[in-house]
Amino acid sequence: MDNLDSDLLRTFLAVAQAGSVTEGAERIHRSQSATSVQIRRLEAIVGQPVFERHGRGVALSEAGRRLLPVARDVTARLDTALRALSDSTVAGKIRLAIPDDHGRTKLTRIIAAFAQRHPQVELEVTCALSTGFPEALKKGDLDLAIYEVEALQAGEELLSEDPTCWLSALGQDFSTAATLPVALFDHACWWRDEAVRSLDARGGPYRIVYSSQSVSGVLAAVEAGIAVGLLGRSSLHAGLTVVDQTYGFAPTPTSKLVMAGGTAPGGAPLATMKSAIRAAFLGGSPKTESRGDPANG
């Protein structure tokens, strides 16, 4: 007789929480087919279906509802035991830098996932403009950093991409203005350089009426209707509109959010932190091992 193992239970929990096999597979970083095989194996062991098809997703069967609290309890106990036997003895410090504009929600999730695995490791977190993050990594002043670039470099891991575009407040028309009012970032970064390059290529007169060191600052000026601004498409909402063609702007590049490590060798805590970051930005759950600030120097 086959026994239930924790891997099958974790797969079951991922699918149950996601409500679909596809999304559940993404959470545990497996293919959909591999996840389906594990669910079928689980159902063969318990002798009945644990899920029922429900529209495009799945819902727990009666057996699945009975299994759910057991699976949660077993996996939680195993995780607790593993921490007690290994990770709780790991000490030290990780110095992490994350752009201010990525918001508290993602940082909270990252810290919670990491602390659960390595409660004795001190976290030193910098939330600021990411202009100096790459240089701080090179100097050994940081262990891990998240920042935005125009093009990937060696050692940088892509977390997400966000096409840039010129935005304006909905209903605001600057087409009759003699000089186009513009909101820009006030630090030397590739976003500001691309904005100026796009403005110069456009050929018409413009005037910088507002500058800010953050996405939220530039976005506020655009939302107030006092200027157009180059921002990520993720900043677009019902009160804004894309004006690239309206005012004759040339195409602008895509911003890439990346994660990069420092010069010091990593270990189990650093691997756990990277896993927690991937889960926060890419979705899913960490493995066991707002738009961002555009400035990256």
PDB file of C-alpha atoms in Angstrom:
ATOM      1  CA  MET A   1       0.000   0.000   0.000  1.00  0.00           C
ATOM      2  CA  ASP A   2       1.340   3.418  -1.006  1.00  0.00           C
ATOM      3  CA  ASN A   3       1.827   6.084   1.640  1.00  0.00           C
ATOM      4  CA  LEU A   4       1.031   9.771   1.430  1.00  0.00           C
ATOM      5  CA  ASP A   5       4.197  11.816   1.132  1.00  0.00           C
ATOM      6  CA  SER A   6       4.657  15.501   1.793  1.00  0.00           C
ATOM      7  CA  ASP A   7       5.364  16.303  -1.856  1.00  0.00           C
ATOM      8  CA  LEU A   8       1.913  15.063  -2.880  1.00  0.00           C
ATOM      9  CA  LEU A   9       0.318  17.005  -0.031  1.00  0.00           C
ATOM     10  CA  ARG A  10       2.124  20.216  -0.992  1.00  0.00           C
ATOM     11  CA  THR A  11       0.958  19.833  -4.581  1.00  0.00           C
ATOM     12  CA  PHE A  12      -2.596  19.238  -3.352  1.00  0.00           C
ATOM     13  CA  LEU A  13      -2.423  22.379  -1.186  1.00  0.00           C
ATOM     14  CA  ALA A  14      -1.072  24.512  -4.042  1.00  0.00           C
ATOM     15  CA  VAL A  15      -3.899  23.470  -6.387  1.00  0.00           C
ATOM     16  CA  ALA A  16      -6.518  23.848  -3.647  1.00  0.00           C
ATOM     17  CA  GLN A  17      -5.333  27.362  -2.794  1.00  0.00           C
ATOM     18  CA  ALA A  18      -5.071  28.434  -6.443  1.00  0.00           C
ATOM     19  CA  GLY A  19      -8.366  26.900  -7.529  1.00  0.00           C
ATOM     20  CA  SER A  20      -6.813  25.503 -10.713  1.00  0.00           C
ATOM     21  CA  VAL A  21      -4.166  22.999 -11.709  1.00  0.00           C
ATOM     22  CA  THR A  22      -2.403  25.512 -13.964  1.00  0.00           C
ATOM     23  CA  GLU A  23      -2.031  28.196 -11.284  1.00  0.00           C
ATOM     24  CA  GLY A  24      -1.228  25.599  -8.654  1.00  0.00           C
ATOM     25  CA  ALA A  25       1.603  24.301 -10.845  1.00  0.00           C
ATOM     26  CA  GLU A  26       3.015  27.820 -11.146  1.00  0.00           C
ATOM     27  CA  ARG A  27       3.020  28.203  -7.362  1.00  0.00           C
ATOM     28  CA  ILE A  28       5.193  25.143  -6.869  1.00  0.00           C
ATOM     29  CA  HIS A  29       7.277  25.791 -10.009  1.00  0.00           C
ATOM     30  CA  ARG A  30       6.219  22.612 -11.779  1.00  0.00           C
ATOM     31  CA  SER A  31       4.697  21.953 -15.182  1.00  0.00           C
ATOM     32  CA  GLN A  32       0.937  21.490 -15.454  1.00  0.00           C
ATOM     33  CA  SER A  33       1.378  17.923 -16.648  1.00  0.00           C
ATOM     34  CA  ALA A  34       3.664  16.998 -13.728  1.00  0.00           C
ATOM     35  CA  THR A  35       1.200  18.548 -11.300  1.00  0.00           C
ATOM     36  CA  SER A  36      -1.706  16.639 -12.846  1.00  0.00           C
ATOM     37  CA  VAL A  37       0.256  13.384 -12.519  1.00  0.00           C
ATOM     38  CA  GLN A  38       0.819  14.058  -8.818  1.00  0.00           C
ATOM     39  CA  ILE A  39      -2.860  14.804  -8.235  1.00  0.00           C
ATOM     40  CA  ARG A  40      -3.828  11.567  -9.994  1.00  0.00           C
ATOM     41  CA  ARG A  41      -1.311   9.664  -7.879  1.00  0.00           C
ATOM     42  CA  LEU A  42      -2.754  11.232  -4.726  1.00  0.00           C
ATOM     43  CA  GLU A  43      -6.270  10.278  -5.773  1.00  0.00           C
ATOM     44  CA  ALA A  44      -5.121   6.722  -6.486  1.00  0.00           C
ATOM     45  CA  ILE A  45      -3.688   6.469  -2.982  1.00  0.00           C
ATOM     46  CA  VAL A  46      -6.787   7.835  -1.207  1.00  0.00           C
ATOM     47  CA  GLY A  47      -9.090   5.880  -3.523  1.00  0.00           C
ATOM     48  CA  GLN A  48     -11.317   8.765  -4.597  1.00  0.00           C
ATOM     49  CA  PRO A  49     -11.150  12.186  -6.296  1.00  0.00           C
ATOM     50  CA  VAL A  50      -9.897  15.092  -4.208  1.00  0.00           C
ATOM     51  CA  PHE A  51     -11.039  17.701  -6.773  1.00  0.00           C
ATOM     52  CA  GLU A  52     -14.073  18.272  -8.957  1.00  0.00           C
ATOM     53  CA  ARG A  53     -14.022  20.253 -12.192  1.00  0.00           C
ATOM     54  CA  HIS A  54     -15.605  23.667 -11.674  1.00  0.00           C
ATOM     55  CA  GLY A  55     -15.799  25.918 -14.742  1.00  0.00           C
ATOM     56  CA  ARG A  56     -12.216  26.639 -15.756  1.00  0.00           C
ATOM     57  CA  GLY A  57     -10.825  25.557 -12.410  1.00  0.00           C
ATOM     58  CA  VAL A  58     -11.283  22.940  -9.751  1.00  0.00           C
ATOM     59  CA  ALA A  59     -13.097  22.733  -6.438  1.00  0.00           C
ATOM     60  CA  LEU A  60     -12.493  20.417  -3.507  1.00  0.00           C
ATOM     61  CA  SER A  61     -14.495  17.223  -3.417  1.00  0.00           C
ATOM     62  CA  GLU A  62     -15.820  15.888  -0.132  1.00  0.00           C
ATOM     63  CA  ALA A  63     -12.641  13.834   0.252  1.00  0.00           C
ATOM     64  CA  GLY A  64     -10.567  16.882  -0.605  1.00  0.00           C
ATOM     65  CA  ARG A  65     -12.276  18.949   2.082  1.00  0.00           C
ATOM     66  CA  ARG A  66     -11.458  16.262   4.654  1.00  0.00           C
ATOM     67  CA  LEU A  67      -7.859  16.025   3.444  1.00  0.00           C
ATOM     68  CA  LEU A  68      -7.240  19.798   3.450  1.00  0.00           C
ATOM     69  CA  PRO A  69      -6.710  20.367   7.218  1.00  0.00           C
ATOM     70  CA  VAL A  70      -4.622  17.191   7.428  1.00  0.00           C
ATOM     71  CA  ALA A  71      -2.361  18.350   4.584  1.00  0.00           C
ATOM     72  CA  ARG A  72      -1.945  21.779   6.183  1.00  0.00           C
ATOM     73  CA  ASP A  73      -1.093  20.275   9.556  1.00  0.00           C
ATOM     74  CA  VAL A  74       1.370  17.709   8.197  1.00  0.00           C
ATOM     75  CA  THR A  75       3.305  20.136   5.979  1.00  0.00           C
ATOM     76  CA  ALA A  76       3.406  22.762   8.726  1.00  0.00           C
ATOM     77  CA  ARG A  77       4.778  20.224  11.219  1.00  0.00           C
ATOM     78  CA  LEU A  78       7.423  19.074   8.746  1.00  0.00           C
ATOM     79  CA  ASP A  79       8.495  22.654   8.066  1.00  0.00           C
ATOM     80  CA  THR A  80       8.693  23.364  11.788  1.00  0.00           C
ATOM     81  CA  ALA A  81      10.787  20.251  12.360  1.00  0.00           C
ATOM     82  CA  LEU A  82      13.160  21.160   9.540  1.00  0.00           C
ATOM     83  CA  ARG A  83      13.657  24.657  10.909  1.00  0.00           C
ATOM     84  CA  ALA A  84      14.302  23.300  14.390  1.00  0.00           C
ATOM     85  CA  LEU A  85      16.885  20.829  13.108  1.00  0.00           C
ATOM     86  CA  SER A  86      18.744  23.092  10.725  1.00  0.00           C
ATOM     87  CA  ASP A  87      17.837  26.635   9.825  1.00  0.00           C
ATOM     88  CA  SER A  88      17.317  28.006  13.324  1.00  0.00           C
ATOM     89  CA  THR A  89      21.043  27.523  13.985  1.00  0.00           C
ATOM     90  CA  VAL A  90      22.021  29.662  10.993  1.00  0.00           C
ATOM     91  CA  ALA A  91      22.900  33.208  12.021  1.00  0.00           C
ATOM     92  CA  GLY A  92      24.406  36.241  10.338  1.00  0.00           C
ATOM     93  CA  LYS A  93      23.061  39.160   8.338  1.00  0.00           C
ATOM     94  CA  ILE A  94      21.643  39.757   4.863  1.00  0.00           C
ATOM     95  CA  ARG A  95      21.755  43.272   3.430  1.00  0.00           C
ATOM     96  CA  LEU A  96      18.886  43.721   0.985  1.00  0.00           C
ATOM     97  CA  ALA A  97      18.031  46.804  -1.076  1.00  0.00           C
ATOM     98  CA  ILE A  98      14.651  47.294  -2.713  1.00  0.00           C
ATOM     99  CA  PRO A  99      13.246  50.362  -4.510  1.00  0.00           C
ATOM    100  CA  ASP A 100      10.939  52.515  -2.416  1.00  0.00           C
ATOM    101  CA  ASP A 101       8.155  52.485  -4.989  1.00  0.00           C
ATOM    102  CA  HIS A 102       7.683  48.742  -4.971  1.00  0.00           C
ATOM    103  CA  GLY A 103       5.525  49.133  -1.938  1.00  0.00           C
ATOM    104  CA  ARG A 104       5.081  47.634   1.456  1.00  0.00           C
ATOM    105  CA  THR A 105       3.036  44.627   0.364  1.00  0.00           C
ATOM    106  CA  LYS A 106       5.805  42.864  -1.541  1.00  0.00           C
ATOM    107  CA  LEU A 107       8.420  43.687   1.092  1.00  0.00           C
ATOM    108  CA  THR A 108       6.151  42.342   3.841  1.00  0.00           C
ATOM    109  CA  ARG A 109       5.695  39.088   1.933  1.00  0.00           C
ATOM    110  CA  ILE A 110       9.445  38.751   1.304  1.00  0.00           C
ATOM    111  CA  ILE A 111      10.380  39.338   4.936  1.00  0.00           C
ATOM    112  CA  ALA A 112       7.696  36.995   6.266  1.00  0.00           C
ATOM    113  CA  ALA A 113       8.735  34.148   3.964  1.00  0.00           C
ATOM    114  CA  PHE A 114      12.406  34.596   4.827  1.00  0.00           C
ATOM    115  CA  ALA A 115      11.975  34.934   8.596  1.00  0.00           C
ATOM    116  CA  GLN A 116       9.946  31.735   8.681  1.00  0.00           C
ATOM    117  CA  ARG A 117      12.948  29.816   7.348  1.00  0.00           C
ATOM    118  CA  HIS A 118      15.790  31.731   9.024  1.00  0.00           C
ATOM    119  CA  PRO A 119      14.558  33.402  12.218  1.00  0.00           C
ATOM    120  CA  GLN A 120      18.104  33.887  13.546  1.00  0.00           C
ATOM    121  CA  VAL A 121      19.387  35.786  10.507  1.00  0.00           C
ATOM    122  CA  GLU A 122      19.337  39.580  10.806  1.00  0.00           C
ATOM    123  CA  LEU A 123      17.841  41.489   7.892  1.00  0.00           C
ATOM    124  CA  GLU A 124      19.210  44.913   7.040  1.00  0.00           C
ATOM    125  CA  VAL A 125      16.819  46.345   4.449  1.00  0.00           C
ATOM    126  CA  THR A 126      17.350  49.538   2.472  1.00  0.00           C
ATOM    127  CA  CYS A 127      14.259  51.053   0.846  1.00  0.00           C
ATOM    128  CA  ALA A 128      15.419  53.958  -1.271  1.00  0.00           C
ATOM    129  CA  LEU A 129      16.169  55.144  -4.793  1.00  0.00           C
ATOM    130  CA  SER A 130      17.930  52.349  -6.620  1.00  0.00           C
ATOM    131  CA  THR A 131      20.425  54.629  -8.356  1.00  0.00           C
ATOM    132  CA  GLY A 132      23.316  53.414  -6.260  1.00  0.00           C
ATOM    133  CA  PHE A 133      22.303  49.779  -5.803  1.00  0.00           C
ATOM    134  CA  PRO A 134      24.493  48.253  -8.581  1.00  0.00           C
ATOM    135  CA  GLU A 135      27.576  50.118  -7.362  1.00  0.00           C
ATOM    136  CA  ALA A 136      26.869  49.132  -3.750  1.00  0.00           C
ATOM    137  CA  LEU A 137      26.729  45.493  -4.852  1.00  0.00           C
ATOM    138  CA  LYS A 138      30.101  45.807  -6.576  1.00  0.00           C
ATOM    139  CA  LYS A 139      31.650  47.379  -3.478  1.00  0.00           C
ATOM    140  CA  GLY A 140      30.295  44.612  -1.259  1.00  0.00           C
ATOM    141  CA  ASP A 141      28.024  46.972   0.669  1.00  0.00           C
ATOM    142  CA  LEU A 142      24.926  44.921  -0.266  1.00  0.00           C
ATOM    143  CA  ASP A 143      24.258  41.199  -0.503  1.00  0.00           C
ATOM    144  CA  LEU A 144      21.200  41.431  -2.748  1.00  0.00           C
ATOM    145  CA  ALA A 145      19.395  44.219  -4.588  1.00  0.00           C
ATOM    146  CA  ILE A 146      16.328  44.773  -6.766  1.00  0.00           C
ATOM    147  CA  TYR A 147      16.432  47.560  -9.344  1.00  0.00           C
ATOM    148  CA  GLU A 148      15.394  48.486 -12.888  1.00  0.00           C
ATOM    149  CA  VAL A 149      17.480  48.464 -16.053  1.00  0.00           C
ATOM    150  CA  GLU A 150      16.957  49.013 -19.745  1.00  0.00           C
ATOM    151  CA  ALA A 151      19.011  45.952 -20.723  1.00  0.00           C
ATOM    152  CA  LEU A 152      20.012  42.874 -18.723  1.00  0.00           C
ATOM    153  CA  GLN A 153      23.644  42.546 -17.685  1.00  0.00           C
ATOM    154  CA  ALA A 154      25.586  39.501 -16.495  1.00  0.00           C
ATOM    155  CA  GLY A 155      24.512  38.401 -13.032  1.00  0.00           C
ATOM    156  CA  GLU A 156      21.075  40.053 -13.216  1.00  0.00           C
ATOM    157  CA  GLU A 157      17.946  37.893 -12.982  1.00  0.00           C
ATOM    158  CA  LEU A 158      14.794  39.189 -14.649  1.00  0.00           C
ATOM    159  CA  LEU A 159      11.791  39.536 -12.336  1.00  0.00           C
ATOM    160  CA  SER A 160       9.365  41.473 -14.550  1.00  0.00           C
ATOM    161  CA  GLU A 161       9.107  43.739 -17.574  1.00  0.00           C
ATOM    162  CA  ASP A 162       7.132  46.944 -17.993  1.00  0.00           C
ATOM    163  CA  PRO A 163       6.902  48.802 -21.349  1.00  0.00           C
ATOM    164  CA  THR A 164       7.393  52.556 -20.981  1.00  0.00           C
ATOM    165  CA  CYS A 165       5.041  55.093 -22.533  1.00  0.00           C
ATOM    166  CA  TRP A 166       4.136  58.759 -22.317  1.00  0.00           C
ATOM    167  CA  LEU A 167       1.054  59.338 -20.165  1.00  0.00           C
ATOM    168  CA  SER A 168      -1.273  62.278 -19.644  1.00  0.00           C
ATOM    169  CA  ALA A 169      -4.370  62.921 -17.561  1.00  0.00           C
ATOM    170  CA  LEU A 170      -7.510  61.806 -19.371  1.00  0.00           C
ATOM    171  CA  GLY A 171      -9.165  64.785 -21.068  1.00  0.00           C
ATOM    172  CA  GLN A 172      -6.087  67.001 -20.746  1.00  0.00           C
ATOM    173  CA  ASP A 173      -5.040  68.418 -24.127  1.00  0.00           C
ATOM    174  CA  PHE A 174      -1.636  70.041 -24.623  1.00  0.00           C
ATOM    175  CA  SER A 175      -1.807  69.992 -28.443  1.00  0.00           C
ATOM    176  CA  THR A 176      -2.420  73.755 -28.627  1.00  0.00           C
ATOM    177  CA  ALA A 177       0.244  74.626 -26.069  1.00  0.00           C
ATOM    178  CA  ALA A 178       3.254  76.458 -27.501  1.00  0.00           C
ATOM    179  CA  THR A 179       5.529  74.471 -25.204  1.00  0.00           C
ATOM    180  CA  LEU A 180       4.785  70.943 -24.007  1.00  0.00           C
ATOM    181  CA  PRO A 181       4.903  70.710 -20.179  1.00  0.00           C
ATOM    182  CA  VAL A 182       6.862  67.669 -18.984  1.00  0.00           C
ATOM    183  CA  ALA A 183       7.392  65.881 -15.665  1.00  0.00           C
ATOM    184  CA  LEU A 184      10.726  64.037 -15.368  1.00  0.00           C
ATOM    185  CA  PHE A 185      12.763  62.120 -12.822  1.00  0.00           C
ATOM    186  CA  ASP A 186      15.323  64.383 -11.177  1.00  0.00           C
ATOM    187  CA  HIS A 187      18.178  61.877 -10.830  1.00  0.00           C
ATOM    188  CA  ALA A 188      20.625  60.763 -13.475  1.00  0.00           C
ATOM    189  CA  CYS A 189      19.106  57.489 -14.703  1.00  0.00           C
ATOM    190  CA  TRP A 190      18.277  55.824 -17.968  1.00  0.00           C
ATOM    191  CA  TRP A 191      14.563  56.700 -17.589  1.00  0.00           C
ATOM    192  CA  ARG A 192      15.366  60.418 -17.588  1.00  0.00           C
ATOM    193  CA  ASP A 193      17.851  59.946 -20.442  1.00  0.00           C
ATOM    194  CA  GLU A 194      15.240  58.098 -22.518  1.00  0.00           C
ATOM    195  CA  ALA A 195      12.629  60.758 -21.794  1.00  0.00           C
ATOM    196  CA  VAL A 196      14.948  63.550 -22.927  1.00  0.00           C
ATOM    197  CA  ARG A 197      15.981  61.533 -25.992  1.00  0.00           C
ATOM    198  CA  SER A 198      12.320  60.989 -26.880  1.00  0.00           C
ATOM    199  CA  LEU A 199      11.543  64.678 -26.403  1.00  0.00           C
ATOM    200  CA  ASP A 200      14.489  65.750 -28.558  1.00  0.00           C
ATOM    201  CA  ALA A 201      13.524  63.267 -31.300  1.00  0.00           C
ATOM    202  CA  ARG A 202      10.014  64.694 -31.262  1.00  0.00           C
ATOM    203  CA  GLY A 203      11.438  68.052 -32.231  1.00  0.00           C
ATOM    204  CA  GLY A 204       8.904  70.365 -30.610  1.00  0.00           C
ATOM    205  CA  PRO A 205       9.618  72.762 -27.745  1.00  0.00           C
ATOM    206  CA  TYR A 206       9.114  71.445 -24.225  1.00  0.00           C
ATOM    207  CA  ARG A 207       9.595  72.689 -20.689  1.00  0.00           C
ATOM    208  CA  ILE A 208      10.287  70.685 -17.527  1.00  0.00           C
ATOM    209  CA  VAL A 209       7.640  71.939 -15.111  1.00  0.00           C
ATOM    210  CA  TYR A 210       7.990  69.244 -12.482  1.00  0.00           C
ATOM    211  CA  SER A 211      10.653  66.800 -11.351  1.00  0.00           C
ATOM    212  CA  SER A 212      10.669  64.030  -8.761  1.00  0.00           C
ATOM    213  CA  GLN A 213      12.928  61.236  -7.621  1.00  0.00           C
ATOM    214  CA  SER A 214      10.125  58.658  -7.574  1.00  0.00           C
ATOM    215  CA  VAL A 215       7.463  57.114  -9.780  1.00  0.00           C
ATOM    216  CA  SER A 216       4.726  58.251  -7.397  1.00  0.00           C
ATOM    217  CA  GLY A 217       5.985  61.833  -7.664  1.00  0.00           C
ATOM    218  CA  VAL A 218       5.997  61.931 -11.467  1.00  0.00           C
ATOM    219  CA  LEU A 219       2.669  60.110 -11.544  1.00  0.00           C
ATOM    220  CA  ALA A 220       1.136  62.703  -9.229  1.00  0.00           C
ATOM    221  CA  ALA A 221       2.083  65.520 -11.628  1.00  0.00           C
ATOM    222  CA  VAL A 222       0.601  63.629 -14.584  1.00  0.00           C
ATOM    223  CA  GLU A 223      -2.593  62.831 -12.690  1.00  0.00           C
ATOM    224  CA  ALA A 224      -2.895  66.507 -11.686  1.00  0.00           C
ATOM    225  CA  GLY A 225      -2.951  67.417 -15.383  1.00  0.00           C
ATOM    226  CA  ILE A 226       0.039  69.756 -15.289  1.00  0.00           C
ATOM    227  CA  ALA A 227       2.350  67.710 -17.533  1.00  0.00           C
ATOM    228  CA  VAL A 228       2.967  64.565 -19.534  1.00  0.00           C
ATOM    229  CA  GLY A 229       5.424  62.013 -18.165  1.00  0.00           C
ATOM    230  CA  LEU A 230       7.303  58.913 -19.242  1.00  0.00           C
ATOM    231  CA  LEU A 231       6.158  56.054 -16.996  1.00  0.00           C
ATOM    232  CA  GLY A 232       5.648  52.310 -17.050  1.00  0.00           C
ATOM    233  CA  ARG A 233       2.471  51.011 -18.657  1.00  0.00           C
ATOM    234  CA  SER A 234       1.686  49.436 -15.283  1.00  0.00           C
ATOM    235  CA  SER A 235       0.995  52.979 -14.020  1.00  0.00           C
ATOM    236  CA  LEU A 236      -1.849  53.392 -16.526  1.00  0.00           C
ATOM    237  CA  HIS A 237      -5.322  53.543 -14.968  1.00  0.00           C
ATOM    238  CA  ALA A 238      -8.773  54.849 -15.838  1.00  0.00           C
ATOM    239  CA  GLY A 239      -7.771  58.480 -15.187  1.00  0.00           C
ATOM    240  CA  LEU A 240      -4.793  58.414 -17.563  1.00  0.00           C
ATOM    241  CA  THR A 241      -4.229  57.926 -21.277  1.00  0.00           C
ATOM    242  CA  VAL A 242      -1.256  57.021 -23.479  1.00  0.00           C
ATOM    243  CA  VAL A 243      -0.194  59.993 -25.655  1.00  0.00           C
ATOM    244  CA  ASP A 244       2.805  58.639 -27.580  1.00  0.00           C
ATOM    245  CA  GLN A 245       1.088  59.050 -30.958  1.00  0.00           C
ATOM    246  CA  THR A 246      -0.932  62.095 -29.925  1.00  0.00           C
ATOM    247  CA  TYR A 247       2.183  64.208 -29.465  1.00  0.00           C
ATOM    248  CA  GLY A 248       4.466  62.409 -31.905  1.00  0.00           C
ATOM    249  CA  PHE A 249       6.750  60.574 -29.493  1.00  0.00           C
ATOM    250  CA  ALA A 250       9.022  57.867 -30.819  1.00  0.00           C
ATOM    251  CA  PRO A 251       8.873  54.383 -29.264  1.00  0.00           C
ATOM    252  CA  THR A 252      10.530  54.095 -25.861  1.00  0.00           C
ATOM    253  CA  PRO A 253      12.152  50.993 -24.309  1.00  0.00           C
ATOM    254  CA  THR A 254      10.842  48.416 -21.882  1.00  0.00           C
ATOM    255  CA  SER A 255      11.929  48.616 -18.258  1.00  0.00           C
ATOM    256  CA  LYS A 256      13.261  45.400 -16.739  1.00  0.00           C
ATOM    257  CA  LEU A 257      13.063  44.766 -13.001  1.00  0.00           C
ATOM    258  CA  VAL A 258      16.022  42.632 -11.984  1.00  0.00           C
ATOM    259  CA  MET A 259      17.546  40.963  -8.943  1.00  0.00           C
ATOM    260  CA  ALA A 260      21.311  40.806  -8.525  1.00  0.00           C
ATOM    261  CA  GLY A 261      23.640  39.503  -5.837  1.00  0.00           C
ATOM    262  CA  GLY A 262      26.782  40.995  -4.355  1.00  0.00           C
ATOM    263  CA  THR A 263      30.369  39.797  -4.434  1.00  0.00           C
ATOM    264  CA  ALA A 264      30.232  37.655  -1.275  1.00  0.00           C
ATOM    265  CA  PRO A 265      29.459  33.927  -1.667  1.00  0.00           C
ATOM    266  CA  GLY A 266      25.879  32.968  -0.887  1.00  0.00           C
ATOM    267  CA  GLY A 267      24.467  30.312   1.387  1.00  0.00           C
ATOM    268  CA  ALA A 268      21.156  28.835   2.489  1.00  0.00           C
ATOM    269  CA  PRO A 269      19.791  32.171   3.836  1.00  0.00           C
ATOM    270  CA  LEU A 270      20.618  33.999   0.597  1.00  0.00           C
ATOM    271  CA  ALA A 271      19.022  31.229  -1.471  1.00  0.00           C
ATOM    272  CA  THR A 272      15.892  31.479   0.675  1.00  0.00           C
ATOM    273  CA  MET A 273      15.798  35.251   0.236  1.00  0.00           C
ATOM    274  CA  LYS A 274      16.073  34.919  -3.548  1.00  0.00           C
ATOM    275  CA  SER A 275      13.243  32.373  -3.517  1.00  0.00           C
ATOM    276  CA  ALA A 276      11.080  34.705  -1.419  1.00  0.00           C
ATOM    277  CA  ILE A 277      11.757  37.587  -3.832  1.00  0.00           C
ATOM    278  CA  ARG A 278      10.870  35.470  -6.860  1.00  0.00           C
ATOM    279  CA  ALA A 279       7.626  34.400  -5.190  1.00  0.00           C
ATOM    280  CA  ALA A 280       6.738  38.022  -4.335  1.00  0.00           C
ATOM    281  CA  PHE A 281       7.332  39.360  -7.846  1.00  0.00           C
ATOM    282  CA  LEU A 282       6.611  36.333 -10.026  1.00  0.00           C
ATOM    283  CA  GLY A 283       3.789  34.828  -7.964  1.00  0.00           C
ATOM    284  CA  GLY A 284       3.495  31.464  -6.267  1.00  0.00           C
ATOM    285  CA  SER A 285       5.026  30.249  -3.025  1.00  0.00           C
ATOM    286  CA  PRO A 286       8.684  30.408  -2.022  1.00  0.00           C
ATOM    287  CA  LYS A 287      10.664  27.208  -2.534  1.00  0.00           C
ATOM    288  CA  THR A 288      12.370  25.681   0.477  1.00  0.00           C
ATOM    289  CA  GLU A 289      15.994  26.618   0.095  1.00  0.00           C
ATOM    290  CA  SER A 290       3.221  49.434  -7.399  1.00  0.00           C
ATOM    291  CA  ARG A 291       5.687  49.898 -10.061  1.00  0.00           C
ATOM    292  CA  GLY A 292       9.211  50.500  -9.086  1.00  0.00           C
ATOM    293  CA  ASP A 293      11.754  53.222  -8.791  1.00  0.00           C
ATOM    294  CA  PRO A 294      13.296  53.643 -12.250  1.00  0.00           C
ATOM    295  CA  ALA A 295      16.633  55.056 -11.167  1.00  0.00           C
ATOM    296  CA  ASN A 296      19.477  52.612 -11.315  1.00  0.00           C
ATOM    297  CA  GLY A 297      22.490  54.690 -12.306  1.00  0.00           C
TER     298      GLY A 297
END
